[in-house]
Amino acid sequence: MKFHKTLAIVMSALLVAAASHAALSQSTASASPADTPKRTAAATPDSKSADSKSAGSQSDKPYMVVDGTKVDQKTLMGWRTWRALACERCHGAAQEGLVGPPLVESLKRLTKQEFHDTIMNGRPEKGMPPFSASKMVNDNWEGLYAYLKGRSDGQIKPGHLYPLDSDKKK
Amino acid sequence: MRYEYRSLLVSVAALAATAGSGLAIADPDLEKHMADPSNWAAQAGDYANHRYSELNQINASNVGKLQVAWTLSTGVLRGHEGSPLVIGDTMYIHTPFPNNVYAVNLKDQTFKWKYEPKQDANVVPVMCCDTVNRGLAYGDGKIFLQQADTTLVALDAKTGKVVWSAKNGDPKIGETNTNAPHVFKDKVLTGISGGEFGVRGRVIAYNIKDGKRAWTAWSIGPDSDLLFDPQKTMTWTNGKMAPVGKDSSLKTWEGDQWKLGGGTTWGWYSYDPKLNLVYYGSGNPGTWNPAQRPGDNKWSMTIFARDLDTGVAKWVYQMTPHDEWDYDGVNEVPLVELTVKGRKVPALVHFDRNGFAYTLNRETGELLVAQKYDPKVNWATHIDMKSGRPVVDKRYSPGTTGPDVNVKDICPAALGTKDQQPSSYDRKSGLFMVPTNHVCMTYEPFQVEYTAGQPYVGATLTMFPAPGSHGGMGNFIAWDAANGKIVWSKPERFSVWSGALTTAGDVVFYGTLEGYIKAVSPKDGKELWKFKAPSGIIGNVFTYMYNGKQYVGVYSGIGGWAGIGMAAGLTEETAGLGAVGGYKDLAKYTTLGGSLFVFSLPDGAASSSSTTAMR
């Protein structure tokens, strides 16, 4: 029973994904407005003063991060996607590179478009699978880009991430 | 009932065939070659998985003089598991993906033939992250190669020409192969990998002559898929053997989750010709997040005893019900005669990933001994001998704490107290020589959704050397399987990911991740000789005799799970994730490689030293 339910979710998601994928490829450089909270929205009034300072300095970044482990919802979903697709099996738990290249380095070079194309089409000759069939990747690839950009910039710590409003210290 | 009937038919048909052709059902070719210790005719040397050689020209008194006889590059820089085979004057070498096969003339080390399969490169990502292959099988004048893309190929051992090929899976849904095929009697058996892709495991038996499928036995699913007879297939229940009953697997899964159930079959199989039973273990249940699959998840993590002719299961034993740690049950199942509590028993021994070593009666399936073979094992306090189930310590149970909770200091780590690296049985002392891991982990499960062909893992984990111990990540141990006791334990800096070999010369060999091949005494583990190969060793040591001279060989080429995790050279930053100490170190010792090393004694050393040994 559970499987049928999951299957139904996956199937409907594929339809959504197909639609949103088409939309995304038209406007890859900017986040699609529907599923992306405004960056400033994360700097909520209850943020601590230190937080809003660091948030301000990151205004040109695709992610919001506080204390290295608390991130905006989109970036959080990007990290969850990283985790669900088991990217660490090839790229390392800290994106330092194993069989696959170190993404902390790659993200310094790749444009957002190149990142999108690589993850969707893969690099089969090098051992990178295409992820275009994954609902989670289609829904969250921009968040994944944001997460890896944050890792590459040294702003987001490796390991578990939490929502911005989480009281989790580490 | 159905299976009773069917097996009856099969046996009648088999009898008729034997009577008619006058040819033995057994493979006289393989059995003849295995009986001669000059050959290394099967991956374990024999049907019973002893990894023991009667050769004794190289022995405890002269092994210190061992030197390189010749080397060969395989041309592939990936993890080299398994070992070559030797039949007469020919050595058969395999490589990781693309799975090339070379027949080498032992006279001059020239190539007799090469087989270089064309495989779709798309199979590599599905094998993430290392493209190992555990070797070839020989029988009926053929060499069997189980390619990564799930094609099983039979090659003419003399020419390398394809005699037949068969496809046993689909890489598009995550099915691949890393296991060696196994030749038993008139069949060649193979399995499937993909436990991290929602693949449902099975063993497939092909007729050795023509590659026709004889039977397929699934690990998980309805009785008809399992080849179970609910009344006659037995399991250890309440202190005795009892029938498994109807739907023994389906009852232990919620809904259709069993269809992604795992229980893959990528390990080493053994065979008892007298009982005509095949033994092997199944892997982890689908998704590492236990919350998504309530129940015992039978028959993942299980040892199967199956009739070779029909595939019907005589008995089963599940080591780790409802896995929460990825403790695959695929490790080898060596067959030995033991005296347990004063009773002589036809036994099988199994060093499970879960850190317990099991001794069972291989004829009946009765549980005799189950003890920790690393004192640091903590996920279960002990095995309850009446139920046969582990008594789980809730502090180390990610299934109890639930998703998104990071459970710390679980021992052993997911790669187990021992992974696929096979142990060796010392026929003289009756002890097992066991290469082990000494690694613990943190484990955080999380919800995952299934997409065909995409990873279906559902847990993040980090590994580190067992705390409060010698700081290393491995031990090489001697194990008394009748009493369930460690006899001696030799610490190693890294996991010992290389298969051991014991010889009648009172020497046991194994390789290390740094790249040493070592010879130690099976009596006390004392080091007698070592040699540093260019790349870490995850292959299995083998021996053979050619032109009156004994040789010992092993592949050098780091990779595999251990190599991938440990050769990474993790940065300071990740030390906080638990990847501390030894992990970083490996990069100081070794790098990728792909070569075969063959050792022998210098001329004259063998004869003079063997007289010394006799004195």
PDB file of N, CA, C and O in Angstrom, chain B residues 7 18 51 82-83 170 185 205 232 235 249 270 273 284 300 315 321 330-331 372 382 388 398 414 431 467 495 528 541:
ATOM      1  N   SER B   7      10.239 -30.433  -7.425  1.00  0.00           N
ATOM      2  CA  SER B   7      11.588 -30.943  -7.201  1.00  0.00           C
ATOM      3  C   SER B   7      11.632 -32.439  -7.483  1.00  0.00           C
ATOM      4  O   SER B   7      12.625 -32.981  -7.938  1.00  0.00           O
ATOM      5  N   THR B  18      21.113 -38.577 -16.362  1.00  0.00           N
ATOM      6  CA  THR B  18      22.377 -39.190 -15.974  1.00  0.00           C
ATOM      7  C   THR B  18      22.476 -40.592 -16.562  1.00  0.00           C
ATOM      8  O   THR B  18      23.494 -40.976 -17.133  1.00  0.00           O
ATOM      9  N   ARG B  51      40.021 -21.457   1.419  1.00  0.00           N
ATOM     10  CA  ARG B  51      41.157 -20.599   1.095  1.00  0.00           C
ATOM     11  C   ARG B  51      42.434 -21.150   1.770  1.00  0.00           C
ATOM     12  O   ARG B  51      43.200 -20.420   2.402  1.00  0.00           O
ATOM     13  N   GLY B  82      39.191  -9.820  -5.302  1.00  0.00           N
ATOM     14  CA  GLY B  82      39.298 -11.177  -5.844  1.00  0.00           C
ATOM     15  C   GLY B  82      40.736 -11.545  -6.155  1.00  0.00           C
ATOM     16  O   GLY B  82      41.682 -10.902  -5.699  1.00  0.00           O
ATOM     17  N   SER B  83      40.919 -12.610  -6.926  1.00  0.00           N
ATOM     18  CA  SER B  83      42.265 -13.047  -7.298  1.00  0.00           C
ATOM     19  C   SER B  83      42.219 -13.708  -8.667  1.00  0.00           C
ATOM     20  O   SER B  83      41.148 -14.062  -9.151  1.00  0.00           O
ATOM     21  N   ASP B 170      19.220  -5.541 -14.997  1.00  0.00           N
ATOM     22  CA  ASP B 170      19.043  -4.336 -15.799  1.00  0.00           C
ATOM     23  C   ASP B 170      19.671  -3.137 -15.088  1.00  0.00           C
ATOM     24  O   ASP B 170      19.122  -2.650 -14.095  1.00  0.00           O
ATOM     25  N   LYS B 185      29.300 -28.162  -9.568  1.00  0.00           N
ATOM     26  CA  LYS B 185      28.793 -29.305 -10.311  1.00  0.00           C
ATOM     27  C   LYS B 185      28.482 -28.884 -11.753  1.00  0.00           C
ATOM     28  O   LYS B 185      29.372 -28.402 -12.439  1.00  0.00           O
ATOM     29  N   ALA B 205      20.866 -19.632 -11.275  1.00  0.00           N
ATOM     30  CA  ALA B 205      21.707 -20.765 -11.649  1.00  0.00           C
ATOM     31  C   ALA B 205      21.531 -21.034 -13.139  1.00  0.00           C
ATOM     32  O   ALA B 205      20.399 -21.150 -13.624  1.00  0.00           O
ATOM     33  N   LYS B 232       8.436 -27.370   4.437  1.00  0.00           N
ATOM     34  CA  LYS B 232       9.716 -28.086   4.511  1.00  0.00           C
ATOM     35  C   LYS B 232      10.934 -27.184   4.641  1.00  0.00           C
ATOM     36  O   LYS B 232      11.996 -27.636   5.047  1.00  0.00           O
ATOM     37  N   THR B 235      13.607 -23.024   9.670  1.00  0.00           N
ATOM     38  CA  THR B 235      14.425 -21.976  10.278  1.00  0.00           C
ATOM     39  C   THR B 235      14.457 -22.166  11.797  1.00  0.00           C
ATOM     40  O   THR B 235      13.582 -22.817  12.358  1.00  0.00           O
ATOM     41  N   SER B 249       8.167 -14.323   4.053  1.00  0.00           N
ATOM     42  CA  SER B 249       8.807 -13.045   3.729  1.00  0.00           C
ATOM     43  C   SER B 249       7.768 -11.921   3.696  1.00  0.00           C
ATOM     44  O   SER B 249       7.917 -10.907   4.386  1.00  0.00           O
ATOM     45  N   SER B 270      29.305 -21.072  -1.171  1.00  0.00           N
ATOM     46  CA  SER B 270      30.015 -22.337  -0.993  1.00  0.00           C
ATOM     47  C   SER B 270      29.064 -23.486  -1.309  1.00  0.00           C
ATOM     48  O   SER B 270      27.858 -23.283  -1.451  1.00  0.00           O
ATOM     49  N   PRO B 273      29.051 -30.978  -1.752  1.00  0.00           N
ATOM     50  CA  PRO B 273      28.610 -31.953  -2.757  1.00  0.00           C
ATOM     51  C   PRO B 273      27.823 -33.109  -2.136  1.00  0.00           C
ATOM     52  O   PRO B 273      26.950 -33.681  -2.773  1.00  0.00           O
ATOM     53  N   ASN B 284      21.493  -6.091   2.658  1.00  0.00           N
ATOM     54  CA  ASN B 284      20.624  -5.219   3.447  1.00  0.00           C
ATOM     55  C   ASN B 284      19.244  -5.043   2.815  1.00  0.00           C
ATOM     56  O   ASN B 284      19.099  -5.102   1.609  1.00  0.00           O
ATOM     57  N   SER B 300      16.048 -10.625   4.042  1.00  0.00           N
ATOM     58  CA  SER B 300      17.309  -9.894   3.925  1.00  0.00           C
ATOM     59  C   SER B 300      18.219 -10.404   5.039  1.00  0.00           C
ATOM     60  O   SER B 300      17.728 -11.036   5.987  1.00  0.00           O
ATOM     61  N   TRP B 315      16.895 -24.711   4.391  1.00  0.00           N
ATOM     62  CA  TRP B 315      16.740 -23.922   5.613  1.00  0.00           C
ATOM     63  C   TRP B 315      17.285 -22.515   5.399  1.00  0.00           C
ATOM     64  O   TRP B 315      18.039 -22.274   4.443  1.00  0.00           O
ATOM     65  N   PRO B 321      17.487  -9.188  11.801  1.00  0.00           N
ATOM     66  CA  PRO B 321      16.125  -8.810  11.419  1.00  0.00           C
ATOM     67  C   PRO B 321      15.986  -7.286  11.476  1.00  0.00           C
ATOM     68  O   PRO B 321      16.584  -6.646  12.337  1.00  0.00           O
ATOM     69  N   VAL B 330      26.203 -10.895   3.411  1.00  0.00           N
ATOM     70  CA  VAL B 330      26.723 -11.570   2.210  1.00  0.00           C
ATOM     71  C   VAL B 330      28.084 -12.250   2.387  1.00  0.00           C
ATOM     72  O   VAL B 330      28.551 -12.917   1.459  1.00  0.00           O
ATOM     73  N   ASN B 331      28.711 -12.069   3.540  1.00  0.00           N
ATOM     74  CA  ASN B 331      30.061 -12.622   3.701  1.00  0.00           C
ATOM     75  C   ASN B 331      30.090 -14.135   3.492  1.00  0.00           C
ATOM     76  O   ASN B 331      29.071 -14.816   3.617  1.00  0.00           O
ATOM     77  N   LYS B 372      30.656 -12.365  19.546  1.00  0.00           N
ATOM     78  CA  LYS B 372      31.334 -11.216  18.933  1.00  0.00           C
ATOM     79  C   LYS B 372      32.761 -11.581  18.553  1.00  0.00           C
ATOM     80  O   LYS B 372      33.463 -12.189  19.362  1.00  0.00           O
ATOM     81  N   HIS B 382      24.139  -9.347  22.837  1.00  0.00           N
ATOM     82  CA  HIS B 382      24.437 -10.746  22.546  1.00  0.00           C
ATOM     83  C   HIS B 382      23.369 -11.302  21.617  1.00  0.00           C
ATOM     84  O   HIS B 382      22.387 -10.617  21.314  1.00  0.00           O
ATOM     85  N   GLY B 388      17.499 -17.000  18.426  1.00  0.00           N
ATOM     86  CA  GLY B 388      18.468 -16.737  17.368  1.00  0.00           C
ATOM     87  C   GLY B 388      18.545 -15.263  17.004  1.00  0.00           C
ATOM     88  O   GLY B 388      19.218 -14.891  16.046  1.00  0.00           O
ATOM     89  N   PRO B 398      19.293   3.248  15.472  1.00  0.00           N
ATOM     90  CA  PRO B 398      18.684   4.344  14.705  1.00  0.00           C
ATOM     91  C   PRO B 398      17.215   4.088  14.393  1.00  0.00           C
ATOM     92  O   PRO B 398      16.460   5.018  14.135  1.00  0.00           O
ATOM     93  N   ALA B 414      29.024   0.620   9.211  1.00  0.00           N
ATOM     94  CA  ALA B 414      28.235  -0.067   8.188  1.00  0.00           C
ATOM     95  C   ALA B 414      29.066  -1.088   7.407  1.00  0.00           C
ATOM     96  O   ALA B 414      28.542  -2.091   6.937  1.00  0.00           O
ATOM     97  N   LEU B 431      41.618 -23.451  13.149  1.00  0.00           N
ATOM     98  CA  LEU B 431      41.257 -22.055  13.436  1.00  0.00           C
ATOM     99  C   LEU B 431      41.010 -21.295  12.134  1.00  0.00           C
ATOM    100  O   LEU B 431      41.572 -21.615  11.093  1.00  0.00           O
ATOM    101  N   PRO B 467      36.792   3.658  19.095  1.00  0.00           N
ATOM    102  CA  PRO B 467      37.342   4.448  20.216  1.00  0.00           C
ATOM    103  C   PRO B 467      37.813   3.534  21.355  1.00  0.00           C
ATOM    104  O   PRO B 467      37.331   2.417  21.504  1.00  0.00           O
ATOM    105  N   SER B 495      41.751  -0.965   8.006  1.00  0.00           N
ATOM    106  CA  SER B 495      40.931  -2.158   7.790  1.00  0.00           C
ATOM    107  C   SER B 495      41.706  -3.159   6.953  1.00  0.00           C
ATOM    108  O   SER B 495      42.370  -2.781   6.000  1.00  0.00           O
ATOM    109  N   LEU B 528      56.248 -12.705   9.829  1.00  0.00           N
ATOM    110  CA  LEU B 528      57.403 -13.439   9.323  1.00  0.00           C
ATOM    111  C   LEU B 528      58.023 -12.765   8.107  1.00  0.00           C
ATOM    112  O   LEU B 528      59.191 -12.942   7.806  1.00  0.00           O
ATOM    113  N   VAL B 541      44.829 -13.161  -1.451  1.00  0.00           N
ATOM    114  CA  VAL B 541      46.096 -13.835  -1.718  1.00  0.00           C
ATOM    115  C   VAL B 541      45.808 -15.252  -2.227  1.00  0.00           C
ATOM    116  O   VAL B 541      44.888 -15.921  -1.757  1.00  0.00           O
TER     117      VAL B 541
END
